[in-house]
Short mmCIF file of C-alpha atoms and ligand atoms in Angstrom, two decimals:
data_model
loop_
_atom_site.label_atom_id
_atom_site.label_comp_id
_atom_site.label_asym_id
_atom_site.label_seq_id
_atom_site.Cartn_x
_atom_site.Cartn_y
_atom_site.Cartn_z
CA MET A 41 -99.73 80.63 -20.99
CA PRO A 42 -100.19 76.58 -20.50
CA SER A 43 -101.94 74.99 -23.76
CA GLU A 44 -105.65 73.96 -24.12
CA THR A 45 -104.28 70.92 -25.14
CA ASN A 46 -102.72 69.94 -21.00
CA VAL A 47 -105.53 71.88 -19.09
CA VAL A 48 -108.57 69.61 -20.55
CA ASP A 49 -105.55 66.66 -20.35
CA SER A 50 -104.66 67.89 -16.81
CA VAL A 51 -108.26 67.36 -15.27
CA ASP A 52 -109.44 64.16 -14.11
CA LYS A 53 -112.67 62.86 -16.00
CA GLU A 54 -113.93 61.08 -14.05
CA LEU A 55 -117.32 60.82 -11.25
CA PHE A 56 -115.65 62.25 -7.23
CA ILE A 57 -116.78 59.88 -5.32
CA GLY A 58 -116.25 58.97 -0.91
CA GLY A 59 -112.52 60.93 -2.05
CA LYS A 60 -111.20 58.13 -4.91
CA TRP A 61 -111.99 58.75 -8.61
CA THR A 62 -114.48 56.14 -10.27
CA ARG A 63 -115.97 55.06 -13.72
CA ALA A 64 -119.09 54.67 -14.39
CA THR A 65 -121.45 51.78 -13.27
CA ASP A 66 -121.55 50.85 -16.79
CA GLY A 67 -118.94 52.78 -17.87
CA LYS A 68 -120.81 55.45 -19.88
CA THR A 69 -118.92 59.20 -20.82
CA PHE A 70 -120.69 61.61 -22.66
CA GLY A 71 -118.53 64.38 -24.44
CA VAL A 72 -117.96 68.33 -23.34
CA ARG A 73 -117.91 71.14 -25.81
CA ASP A 74 -116.45 74.44 -26.86
CA PRO A 75 -118.95 76.49 -27.50
CA ALA A 76 -117.02 78.78 -30.35
CA THR A 77 -116.37 75.97 -31.95
CA GLY A 78 -119.22 72.77 -31.48
CA ASP A 79 -115.82 70.72 -31.44
CA VAL A 80 -115.75 67.94 -28.59
CA LEU A 81 -113.13 68.76 -25.81
CA CYS A 82 -112.45 66.04 -23.60
CA GLN A 83 -115.27 62.92 -22.81
CA VAL A 84 -116.00 62.91 -18.89
CA ALA A 85 -117.90 59.97 -17.14
CA ASP A 86 -121.45 60.08 -17.62
CA ALA A 87 -123.00 59.19 -13.72
CA SER A 88 -125.67 56.21 -13.61
CA PRO A 89 -128.72 56.61 -10.68
CA SER A 90 -127.08 54.28 -8.75
CA ASP A 91 -123.54 56.16 -8.95
CA GLY A 92 -125.93 58.84 -7.64
CA VAL A 93 -126.62 56.41 -4.41
CA ALA A 94 -123.08 55.92 -4.20
CA ALA A 95 -121.37 59.25 -4.04
CA LEU A 96 -124.61 59.93 -1.33
CA ASP A 97 -123.94 57.07 1.17
CA ALA A 98 -120.62 57.85 0.84
CA ALA A 99 -121.61 60.97 2.07
CA VAL A 100 -124.38 59.40 4.32
CA ALA A 101 -120.99 57.69 5.95
CA ALA A 102 -118.59 61.21 6.25
CA GLN A 103 -120.90 63.67 7.73
CA ASP A 104 -120.92 62.49 11.28
CA SER A 105 -117.54 62.92 11.60
CA TRP A 106 -116.68 65.88 9.48
CA ALA A 107 -119.30 67.61 12.03
CA ASN A 108 -116.90 66.80 14.19
CA HIS A 109 -113.95 68.49 12.28
CA PRO A 110 -112.39 71.22 14.37
CA PRO A 111 -114.18 74.10 13.08
CA ARG A 112 -110.36 75.60 12.29
CA GLU A 113 -109.28 73.49 10.66
CA ARG A 114 -112.44 73.13 7.95
CA GLY A 115 -111.17 76.56 7.49
CA GLU A 116 -107.37 76.60 6.90
CA ILE A 117 -108.76 73.24 4.18
CA LEU A 118 -111.60 76.70 2.71
CA HIS A 119 -107.83 78.13 2.47
CA ARG A 120 -104.98 76.31 1.92
CA ALA A 121 -107.48 74.88 -1.59
CA TYR A 122 -108.38 79.41 -1.63
CA GLN A 123 -104.64 79.70 -1.96
CA GLU A 124 -104.45 76.67 -5.13
CA LEU A 125 -107.25 78.59 -6.97
CA THR A 126 -104.91 81.77 -6.73
CA SER A 127 -101.88 80.15 -7.98
CA ARG A 128 -103.31 78.10 -11.06
CA VAL A 129 -105.57 81.59 -12.40
CA ASP A 130 -104.77 81.14 -16.17
CA GLU A 131 -104.57 77.35 -16.49
CA LEU A 132 -108.09 77.09 -14.42
CA ALA A 133 -109.21 80.10 -17.12
CA LEU A 134 -108.76 78.78 -20.33
CA LEU A 135 -110.42 75.60 -19.22
CA MET A 136 -113.28 77.89 -18.06
CA THR A 137 -113.48 80.07 -21.04
CA LEU A 138 -112.85 76.97 -23.50
CA GLU A 139 -116.27 74.53 -21.27
CA MET A 140 -117.96 77.87 -21.25
CA GLY A 141 -117.68 80.83 -23.75
CA LYS A 142 -116.32 84.20 -22.04
CA PRO A 143 -113.85 84.77 -23.32
CA LEU A 144 -110.31 84.58 -20.82
CA ALA A 145 -110.61 87.93 -18.65
CA GLU A 146 -112.91 87.20 -17.51
CA ALA A 147 -112.92 83.87 -16.49
CA ARG A 148 -109.93 84.98 -14.63
CA GLY A 149 -112.36 86.99 -13.45
CA GLU A 150 -114.62 84.50 -12.64
CA ILE A 151 -111.60 82.67 -10.97
CA GLY A 152 -110.70 84.97 -8.46
CA TYR A 153 -114.51 85.80 -7.68
CA ALA A 154 -114.64 81.80 -6.95
CA ALA A 155 -111.69 81.51 -4.32
CA GLU A 156 -112.77 84.32 -2.55
CA PHE A 157 -115.46 82.37 -1.51
CA PHE A 158 -113.13 79.43 -0.10
CA ARG A 159 -111.75 82.15 1.57
CA TRP A 160 -114.39 84.45 2.76
CA PHE A 161 -116.07 81.14 4.08
CA ALA A 162 -112.11 79.47 5.83
CA GLU A 163 -113.28 82.73 7.74
CA GLU A 164 -116.59 82.34 9.18
CA ALA A 165 -116.64 77.87 10.06
CA VAL A 166 -115.06 79.84 13.56
CA ARG A 167 -117.44 82.51 14.05
CA ILE A 168 -120.68 79.69 13.65
CA ASP A 169 -121.72 81.67 17.42
CA GLY A 170 -124.30 80.01 19.58
CA GLY A 171 -126.39 81.67 22.88
CA TYR A 172 -126.87 82.14 26.13
CA ALA A 173 -129.91 83.53 28.06
CA THR A 174 -131.62 83.44 30.91
CA ALA A 175 -136.11 82.31 30.45
CA PRO A 176 -138.27 85.02 30.88
CA ASN A 177 -139.34 83.64 34.92
CA GLY A 178 -135.68 82.91 35.83
CA THR A 179 -135.95 79.86 36.31
CA GLY A 180 -134.61 78.47 33.16
CA ARG A 181 -131.64 78.96 31.30
CA PHE A 182 -132.14 78.50 26.71
CA LEU A 183 -129.22 76.93 25.56
CA VAL A 184 -128.74 77.96 21.84
CA ALA A 185 -126.81 75.68 19.36
CA LYS A 186 -126.21 75.25 15.69
CA GLN A 187 -125.45 72.42 13.97
CA PRO A 188 -124.15 71.20 10.80
CA VAL A 189 -127.95 71.11 8.70
CA GLY A 190 -126.54 66.87 7.01
CA PRO A 191 -125.21 65.96 4.06
CA SER A 192 -126.16 67.81 1.14
CA LEU A 193 -127.35 68.46 -2.21
CA LEU A 194 -126.21 71.11 -4.22
CA ILE A 195 -126.93 71.65 -8.03
CA THR A 196 -124.96 74.50 -10.15
CA PRO A 197 -125.71 75.66 -13.66
CA TRP A 198 -122.62 76.04 -16.92
CA ASN A 199 -123.11 80.32 -16.34
CA PHE A 200 -120.42 80.74 -13.42
CA PRO A 201 -119.78 77.35 -13.45
CA MET A 202 -116.51 77.57 -10.93
CA ALA A 203 -117.70 79.96 -8.74
CA MET A 204 -121.34 79.18 -8.47
CA GLY A 205 -119.99 75.73 -6.81
CA THR A 206 -117.80 77.33 -4.61
CA ARG A 207 -120.36 79.58 -3.20
CA LYS A 208 -122.55 76.53 -1.84
CA LEU A 209 -120.07 74.03 -1.16
CA GLY A 210 -117.69 77.62 0.85
CA PRO A 211 -120.09 77.45 3.78
CA ALA A 212 -121.26 73.86 3.15
CA ILE A 213 -117.76 72.48 3.82
CA ALA A 214 -117.29 75.61 7.09
CA ALA A 215 -120.07 74.53 8.11
CA GLY A 216 -119.14 70.98 8.85
CA CYS A 217 -122.20 69.66 6.02
CA THR A 218 -120.76 66.98 3.32
CA SER A 219 -122.43 67.36 0.22
CA VAL A 220 -122.94 65.02 -3.41
CA ILE A 221 -122.93 68.17 -5.48
CA LYS A 222 -123.75 67.63 -9.77
CA PRO A 223 -122.36 70.43 -11.66
CA ALA A 224 -124.01 71.50 -15.93
CA SER A 225 -123.40 69.32 -18.41
CA GLN A 226 -122.20 71.55 -20.53
CA THR A 227 -119.01 72.42 -17.25
CA PRO A 228 -118.44 69.87 -15.82
CA LEU A 229 -114.22 70.79 -15.90
CA CYS A 230 -114.72 72.94 -13.95
CA MET A 231 -116.45 71.51 -10.93
CA LEU A 232 -113.76 67.94 -10.81
CA ALA A 233 -110.49 70.19 -11.44
CA LEU A 234 -112.81 72.35 -8.20
CA ALA A 235 -112.68 68.71 -6.43
CA GLN A 236 -108.60 67.63 -6.92
CA ILE A 237 -108.45 71.29 -5.96
CA LEU A 238 -110.31 70.64 -2.34
CA ALA A 239 -108.51 66.65 -1.93
CA ASN A 240 -104.77 68.40 -2.52
CA ALA A 241 -105.89 71.31 0.06
CA GLY A 242 -106.57 67.66 2.48
CA LEU A 243 -110.81 67.72 2.34
CA PRO A 244 -111.04 64.09 3.99
CA GLN A 245 -112.53 61.27 1.96
CA GLY A 246 -115.94 62.21 0.77
CA VAL A 247 -116.71 65.40 2.32
CA VAL A 248 -117.46 66.36 -1.58
CA ASN A 249 -119.08 63.99 -3.91
CA VAL A 250 -119.20 64.51 -7.49
CA LEU A 251 -121.05 63.70 -9.58
CA THR A 252 -121.24 64.71 -13.46
CA THR A 253 -124.01 63.26 -15.88
CA THR A 254 -126.94 63.65 -18.83
CA ASP A 255 -129.73 62.23 -16.71
CA SER A 256 -129.49 65.06 -14.26
CA ASN A 257 -133.04 63.42 -12.77
CA GLY A 258 -132.35 60.35 -13.03
CA VAL A 259 -129.62 60.82 -10.60
CA MET A 260 -130.92 63.23 -8.73
CA GLU A 261 -134.42 62.51 -8.04
CA PRO A 262 -133.99 59.23 -6.26
CA LEU A 263 -131.39 61.39 -3.46
CA ILE A 264 -133.51 64.09 -3.50
CA ARG A 265 -136.80 61.18 -2.56
CA ASP A 266 -133.94 59.15 -0.79
CA GLY A 267 -134.37 61.11 2.65
CA ARG A 268 -131.00 60.72 4.26
CA ALA A 269 -130.19 64.08 2.23
CA ARG A 270 -131.12 66.79 4.52
CA LYS A 271 -130.70 69.73 2.50
CA LEU A 272 -130.98 70.83 -1.12
CA SER A 273 -129.48 73.91 -2.17
CA PHE A 274 -129.92 75.09 -6.09
CA THR A 275 -128.88 77.50 -9.06
CA GLY A 276 -129.97 77.37 -12.68
CA SER A 277 -133.31 78.00 -13.72
CA THR A 278 -137.33 79.24 -11.51
CA ALA A 279 -138.70 76.39 -13.96
CA VAL A 280 -136.31 73.72 -12.73
CA GLY A 281 -136.05 75.17 -9.22
CA ARG A 282 -139.85 74.25 -8.66
CA THR A 283 -139.60 71.22 -10.13
CA LEU A 284 -136.99 70.66 -7.46
CA LEU A 285 -138.75 72.37 -4.93
CA GLU A 286 -141.72 70.14 -6.14
CA GLN A 287 -139.22 66.67 -4.91
CA CYS A 288 -137.91 67.76 -2.12
CA SER A 289 -141.57 68.85 -0.27
CA GLU A 290 -141.96 64.78 -0.34
CA LYS A 291 -139.66 64.67 2.68
CA VAL A 292 -139.21 68.38 3.73
CA LEU A 293 -135.81 69.62 2.70
CA ARG A 294 -134.13 72.51 3.18
CA THR A 295 -133.99 74.34 0.54
CA SER A 296 -132.05 77.75 -0.40
CA MET A 297 -133.06 78.36 -4.37
CA GLU A 298 -131.15 80.32 -6.09
CA LEU A 299 -133.42 80.86 -9.45
CA GLY A 300 -134.02 83.45 -12.59
CA GLY A 301 -134.04 87.14 -13.05
CA ASN A 302 -135.21 89.59 -15.44
CA ALA A 303 -133.13 92.93 -14.41
CA PRO A 304 -134.34 96.04 -14.79
CA PHE A 305 -131.75 98.85 -15.48
CA LEU A 306 -133.11 102.45 -14.73
CA VAL A 307 -131.90 106.23 -15.23
CA PHE A 308 -133.35 108.59 -14.37
CA ASP A 309 -132.31 112.08 -16.65
CA ASP A 310 -130.73 113.77 -13.22
CA ALA A 311 -128.42 110.69 -13.68
CA ASP A 312 -124.15 110.56 -14.45
CA LEU A 313 -124.68 109.50 -17.73
CA ASP A 314 -121.11 108.77 -18.24
CA ALA A 315 -121.24 106.56 -15.79
CA ALA A 316 -124.39 104.97 -16.26
CA VAL A 317 -123.23 103.80 -19.88
CA ASP A 318 -120.12 102.37 -18.10
CA GLY A 319 -122.28 100.34 -15.18
CA ALA A 320 -124.65 99.53 -18.27
CA MET A 321 -122.34 98.09 -20.44
CA LEU A 322 -121.08 95.68 -16.93
CA ALA A 323 -124.68 94.97 -16.57
CA LYS A 324 -125.18 94.30 -19.75
CA MET A 325 -123.08 92.60 -20.77
CA ARG A 326 -120.47 90.50 -18.42
CA ASN A 327 -120.56 86.82 -19.13
CA ILE A 328 -121.30 87.91 -22.65
CA GLY A 329 -124.70 88.37 -21.04
CA GLU A 330 -125.43 85.06 -20.10
CA ALA A 331 -126.29 86.01 -16.08
CA CYS A 332 -128.92 86.15 -13.44
CA THR A 333 -128.06 89.04 -12.81
CA ALA A 334 -128.12 90.37 -16.76
CA ALA A 335 -129.74 93.70 -17.40
CA ASN A 336 -132.47 92.32 -19.65
CA ARG A 337 -134.41 95.99 -19.54
CA PHE A 338 -133.61 98.91 -19.94
CA TYR A 339 -135.94 102.11 -18.93
CA VAL A 340 -134.33 105.37 -19.08
CA GLN A 341 -136.43 108.89 -18.31
CA ARG A 342 -137.53 110.72 -20.97
CA ASP A 343 -134.98 113.34 -21.81
CA VAL A 344 -132.12 111.31 -21.58
CA ALA A 345 -133.56 108.97 -23.32
CA GLU A 346 -132.49 109.71 -26.67
CA GLU A 347 -128.40 109.83 -25.85
CA PHE A 348 -128.81 106.62 -24.10
CA SER A 349 -129.10 104.99 -26.77
CA ARG A 350 -126.38 106.72 -28.43
CA ARG A 351 -124.35 105.85 -26.50
CA MET A 352 -124.34 101.89 -25.82
CA ALA A 353 -124.98 101.55 -29.64
CA ASP A 354 -121.97 102.76 -30.46
CA ARG A 355 -120.18 100.71 -27.60
CA MET A 356 -121.34 97.46 -27.84
CA GLY A 357 -121.37 97.90 -31.93
CA ALA A 358 -117.31 98.42 -30.47
CA GLN A 359 -117.35 94.95 -28.75
CA THR A 360 -115.38 91.91 -30.37
CA ILE A 361 -116.57 88.80 -31.20
CA GLY A 362 -114.54 86.03 -30.78
CA ARG A 363 -113.26 82.38 -29.53
CA GLY A 364 -112.95 83.40 -25.82
CA THR A 365 -109.35 82.79 -26.61
CA GLU A 366 -108.46 85.49 -29.20
CA GLU A 367 -106.31 88.61 -28.12
CA GLY A 368 -108.99 91.87 -27.90
CA ALA A 369 -111.69 89.29 -28.07
CA THR A 370 -114.27 91.34 -25.68
CA VAL A 371 -117.71 88.35 -27.11
CA GLY A 372 -117.45 84.89 -26.93
CA PRO A 373 -119.90 82.36 -27.66
CA LEU A 374 -123.09 81.64 -26.39
CA ILE A 375 -123.32 77.76 -24.49
CA ASN A 376 -125.30 76.40 -27.40
CA GLU A 377 -127.22 76.25 -30.80
CA ALA A 378 -130.61 76.08 -28.66
CA ALA A 379 -129.85 79.95 -26.03
CA VAL A 380 -128.84 81.40 -29.92
CA SER A 381 -132.00 80.37 -31.18
CA LYS A 382 -133.79 81.52 -28.39
CA VAL A 383 -132.76 84.90 -28.24
CA THR A 384 -133.31 85.11 -32.19
CA ASP A 385 -136.28 84.33 -31.51
CA LEU A 386 -136.68 87.91 -28.39
CA VAL A 387 -135.51 90.11 -31.02
CA ASP A 388 -137.48 89.35 -33.93
CA ASP A 389 -140.38 89.02 -30.87
CA ALA A 390 -139.85 92.25 -30.07
CA THR A 391 -139.54 93.97 -33.90
CA GLY A 392 -142.05 92.75 -34.52
CA ARG A 393 -143.63 93.85 -32.28
CA GLY A 394 -141.97 98.25 -34.03
CA ALA A 395 -138.62 97.61 -31.46
CA LYS A 396 -136.19 99.40 -34.54
CA VAL A 397 -132.74 98.64 -33.97
CA LEU A 398 -129.23 100.37 -33.18
CA THR A 399 -126.76 98.28 -34.17
CA GLY A 400 -126.63 94.35 -34.24
CA GLY A 401 -130.52 92.78 -34.06
CA SER A 402 -128.68 89.08 -36.45
CA ALA A 403 -126.61 85.87 -35.01
CA VAL A 404 -122.93 84.81 -36.67
CA ASP A 405 -123.06 82.00 -38.98
CA GLY A 406 -120.76 79.70 -37.73
CA PRO A 407 -118.86 77.46 -36.33
CA GLY A 408 -119.92 77.66 -33.08
CA HIS A 409 -122.95 79.83 -31.35
CA PHE A 410 -122.32 83.70 -31.92
CA TYR A 411 -125.36 87.00 -31.74
CA ARG A 412 -123.62 90.41 -32.25
CA PRO A 413 -124.04 92.31 -29.48
CA THR A 414 -127.92 94.23 -30.22
CA VAL A 415 -129.47 98.14 -29.52
CA LEU A 416 -132.98 97.93 -29.10
CA ALA A 417 -135.08 101.17 -29.02
CA ASP A 418 -138.65 101.15 -28.50
CA VAL A 419 -139.31 97.88 -26.88
CA PRO A 420 -142.75 97.50 -26.28
CA THR A 421 -143.83 96.31 -22.35
CA GLU A 422 -145.50 93.94 -23.79
CA ALA A 423 -142.68 92.07 -26.10
CA ARG A 424 -141.80 88.84 -25.47
CA MET A 425 -138.00 89.73 -23.96
CA ALA A 426 -139.86 92.09 -21.47
CA LYS A 427 -141.29 89.34 -19.40
CA GLU A 428 -138.63 86.59 -19.96
CA GLU A 429 -134.41 85.87 -19.00
CA ILE A 430 -132.87 87.00 -22.78
CA PHE A 431 -129.41 85.41 -21.58
CA GLY A 432 -127.34 87.20 -24.37
CA PRO A 433 -125.81 90.78 -25.23
CA VAL A 434 -129.18 91.68 -26.38
CA ALA A 435 -130.11 95.67 -24.10
CA PRO A 436 -133.68 96.67 -24.49
CA ILE A 437 -134.55 99.95 -24.75
CA SER A 438 -137.79 102.39 -23.42
CA VAL A 439 -138.89 104.97 -22.25
CA PHE A 440 -140.79 106.88 -18.53
CA ASP A 441 -141.60 110.22 -17.80
CA THR A 442 -141.33 109.47 -14.21
CA GLU A 443 -141.03 107.68 -11.37
CA ASP A 444 -144.34 105.64 -10.10
CA GLU A 445 -144.32 105.11 -14.86
CA ALA A 446 -140.82 103.64 -13.80
CA LEU A 447 -141.11 101.26 -10.93
CA ARG A 448 -143.98 100.08 -12.10
CA MET A 449 -142.21 98.86 -15.59
CA ALA A 450 -139.69 97.60 -13.07
CA ASN A 451 -141.39 95.26 -10.95
CA ASP A 452 -143.87 94.13 -13.54
CA THR A 453 -141.58 90.66 -13.17
CA GLU A 454 -143.02 87.46 -12.11
CA TYR A 455 -138.36 87.81 -10.83
CA GLY A 456 -136.95 90.54 -8.08
CA LEU A 457 -132.80 89.20 -8.14
CA VAL A 458 -131.50 92.21 -8.99
CA SER A 459 -132.91 96.21 -10.20
CA TYR A 460 -130.45 98.44 -11.17
CA LEU A 461 -130.05 102.68 -10.42
CA TYR A 462 -128.93 105.24 -11.59
CA THR A 463 -130.09 109.35 -10.72
CA SER A 464 -127.76 111.53 -8.49
CA ASP A 465 -130.39 112.88 -6.96
CA ILE A 466 -130.05 110.47 -3.02
CA LYS A 467 -133.80 111.35 -2.01
CA ARG A 468 -135.04 109.68 -5.33
CA ALA A 469 -132.31 106.90 -4.82
CA LEU A 470 -133.89 105.55 -1.20
CA ARG A 471 -136.77 106.11 -2.69
CA VAL A 472 -136.73 103.60 -5.74
CA ALA A 473 -134.23 101.17 -3.75
CA GLU A 474 -136.88 100.78 -0.65
CA ARG A 475 -139.52 100.83 -3.53
CA LEU A 476 -137.88 98.14 -6.37
CA GLU A 477 -139.08 94.45 -5.75
CA ALA A 478 -135.60 93.16 -5.12
CA GLY A 479 -132.94 91.19 -3.45
CA MET A 480 -130.57 93.64 -4.21
CA VAL A 481 -129.84 97.08 -6.03
CA GLY A 482 -127.45 98.55 -7.83
CA LEU A 483 -127.64 101.53 -7.27
CA ASN A 484 -125.30 103.23 -9.01
CA GLN A 485 -123.52 100.57 -10.66
CA GLY A 486 -123.77 97.59 -12.47
CA ILE A 487 -122.10 94.30 -10.45
CA VAL A 488 -123.47 94.12 -7.39
CA SER A 489 -121.53 90.26 -6.65
CA ASN A 490 -119.90 90.58 -3.52
CA PRO A 491 -118.76 87.41 -2.02
CA ALA A 492 -119.01 89.10 1.48
CA ALA A 493 -122.86 90.19 0.30
CA PRO A 494 -125.35 88.76 0.52
CA PHE A 495 -126.75 87.55 -2.80
CA GLY A 496 -130.62 86.53 -3.32
CA GLY A 497 -134.64 87.25 -4.80
CA VAL A 498 -137.90 87.55 -3.70
CA LYS A 499 -140.43 86.96 -5.39
CA GLN A 500 -140.16 83.93 -8.32
CA SER A 501 -135.89 85.06 -8.23
CA GLY A 502 -135.22 82.62 -5.12
CA LEU A 503 -135.12 81.40 -1.24
CA GLY A 504 -131.63 81.76 0.89
CA ARG A 505 -129.14 83.91 0.43
CA GLU A 506 -125.53 82.90 -0.95
CA GLY A 507 -122.62 85.00 0.71
CA GLY A 508 -122.36 87.11 3.55
CA THR A 509 -123.13 86.41 6.77
CA VAL A 510 -126.17 84.91 6.33
CA GLY A 511 -124.12 83.04 3.54
CA ILE A 512 -123.36 79.90 6.61
CA ASP A 513 -126.49 79.74 8.16
CA GLU A 514 -128.13 78.15 4.89
CA PHE A 515 -126.12 75.09 5.87
CA LEU A 516 -126.61 75.42 9.46
CA GLU A 517 -130.27 73.83 11.68
CA THR A 518 -130.39 75.62 15.46
CA LYS A 519 -130.93 73.98 17.98
CA TYR A 520 -132.02 74.97 22.10
CA ILE A 521 -131.85 73.22 24.45
CA ALA A 522 -133.96 73.69 27.90
CA VAL A 523 -131.95 74.01 30.55
CA ALA A 524 -133.26 73.44 33.97
CA THR A 525 -131.49 75.64 36.25
P1 NAP B 1110 -131.37 74.91 -15.23
O1 NAP B 1110 -131.04 74.41 -16.79
O2 NAP B 1110 -132.26 75.10 -14.29
O3 NAP B 1110 -130.02 73.95 -15.54
C1 NAP B 1110 -129.08 74.47 -13.69
C2 NAP B 1110 -128.43 72.20 -13.42
O4 NAP B 1110 -129.33 72.18 -12.77
C3 NAP B 1110 -127.57 72.03 -13.87
O5 NAP B 1110 -127.25 71.71 -13.20
C4 NAP B 1110 -129.38 71.14 -15.37
O6 NAP B 1110 -127.68 70.43 -15.10
C5 NAP B 1110 -128.89 70.91 -14.29
N1 NAP B 1110 -130.80 70.68 -13.77
C6 NAP B 1110 -131.25 70.85 -14.85
N2 NAP B 1110 -133.21 69.97 -14.87
C7 NAP B 1110 -133.49 69.88 -13.94
C8 NAP B 1110 -133.79 68.15 -12.94
N3 NAP B 1110 -134.77 67.87 -13.26
N4 NAP B 1110 -133.03 67.85 -11.92
C9 NAP B 1110 -131.99 67.97 -10.87
N5 NAP B 1110 -131.07 69.04 -11.68
C10 NAP B 1110 -131.85 68.85 -13.03
O7 NAP B 1110 -130.33 76.05 -16.32
P2 NAP B 1110 -129.03 76.97 -17.46
O8 NAP B 1110 -130.22 76.74 -18.01
O9 NAP B 1110 -127.79 75.38 -16.40
O10 NAP B 1110 -128.42 78.07 -16.64
C11 NAP B 1110 -128.94 79.35 -16.57
C12 NAP B 1110 -130.40 80.04 -15.34
O11 NAP B 1110 -129.80 79.47 -14.34
C13 NAP B 1110 -130.85 80.74 -15.33
O12 NAP B 1110 -132.44 81.25 -15.01
C14 NAP B 1110 -130.52 82.88 -14.78
O13 NAP B 1110 -130.61 82.84 -14.60
C15 NAP B 1110 -129.60 80.63 -13.81
N6 NAP B 1110 -128.74 81.24 -12.76
C16 NAP B 1110 -128.94 82.11 -11.16
C17 NAP B 1110 -128.08 82.43 -10.47
C18 NAP B 1110 -128.24 83.13 -9.41
O14 NAP B 1110 -127.61 83.36 -7.93
N7 NAP B 1110 -129.58 83.85 -8.87
C19 NAP B 1110 -127.25 82.02 -10.90
C20 NAP B 1110 -127.33 81.56 -11.82
C21 NAP B 1110 -127.42 81.25 -13.15
P3 NAP B 1110 -127.83 69.96 -17.02
O15 NAP B 1110 -128.33 71.09 -17.75
O16 NAP B 1110 -126.79 69.25 -17.07
O17 NAP B 1110 -129.24 68.95 -16.63
#
């Protein structure tokens, strides 16, 4: 296993612009902290708005030649990057755990998941298709071509610092788009490591440019309003997504928005309860509950509610809290103190309205930002946590009697990313899955993410899809050529 100091030292901490590692113009840097200890791991370059313009200049300069690069070669570069990611899984996982906090086993899982986006889009690069048709009156022909959208701005969150990057960079690179990518300031190191991996794989200068900054709005808004970038792909909160959509309206940028969630998890009384509890643990505790796909509300049919709640409390109470690097730790720290305060407020609000604490219910004293795995029963629908993303290890359970009531509660949210459903009745499964207002449904399974499947939400959870055969379309324009015959 590589040492912590070595993996942090091995990452270049400067901006990656036009294929070169560059200091921020004013020489500014910012500290990256380990959320398990609060200690500063290292300093990275803090881009200013003029660095942003330099990155967009580089992406614009590289666009034509990258669009004309043979698709097979674009795919082969992604494939080499996939191979390097998988061959360095241990050191990259450690880097991720240090800056983001998730347990090492989960970080390893994310490196594998992230790498798979490169493998998938390496294969998609050579399958960009078009069309040829005879006009209905028989006197003309239609040619339909798919072309790269053009220079793209990509913004990613801290919770999956590698996979959210490859989920955007994979299709952008495969489609022939250049990009400027900005990772979250809490977790810049994974993206910097990824830039080096892409350079090692032979990606030409300027195709991917990385900006690390504490001034997200100051650096990105001028690029969005600049007019040369043709696309914004964002993953993050719905609140920030709304602001960015407004900014994009000025130059009518194409947008892809992967936003927040508030996933319901329905357990019917005919469900396999062992499978439902296993699935609930995955849906809740993956990434310490800090996932857009995290089950945020558990609705359980009355006859099995007590048994389900008891088993969940046993499983959650048996988790091991610790720094993600510690042997056996299953629950790492939340990203920062603000996250702990938010979870604390939401739990206090629910208990103040009558919810019962079955296990957990409080933060762990510092150092680090830990919250105990928590199960709450009898959570009323007016509780704030029924409406807001908890983003922490808290499972609120409420009871329902009928299928209609379950659906009403599940759909009573502005979000629509994913819903989970446990039942052994296939007719009910299909009926309920069709009526759930969500872009994705986990049917008797607690994880839906897969690079080969279309990931995305409806309602205020987003626009567009990432992954699957449609993922590359987000970076392609359709051009129709009318041919006289
Ligand atoms: P966030 O606060 O919205 O930030 C996301 C990214 O946007 C970060 O890089 C952030 O940088 C940047 N940002 C913030 N304000 C900006 C602005 N005005 N202009 C340009 N960039 C700006 O979200 P987060 O707390 O990092 O991530 C958690 C959220 O992401 C949750 O709501 C979660 O559900 C959602 N998420 C969704 C998906 C999905 O696929 N649907 C996947 C993962 C996460 P700084 O923080 O450095 O300012």
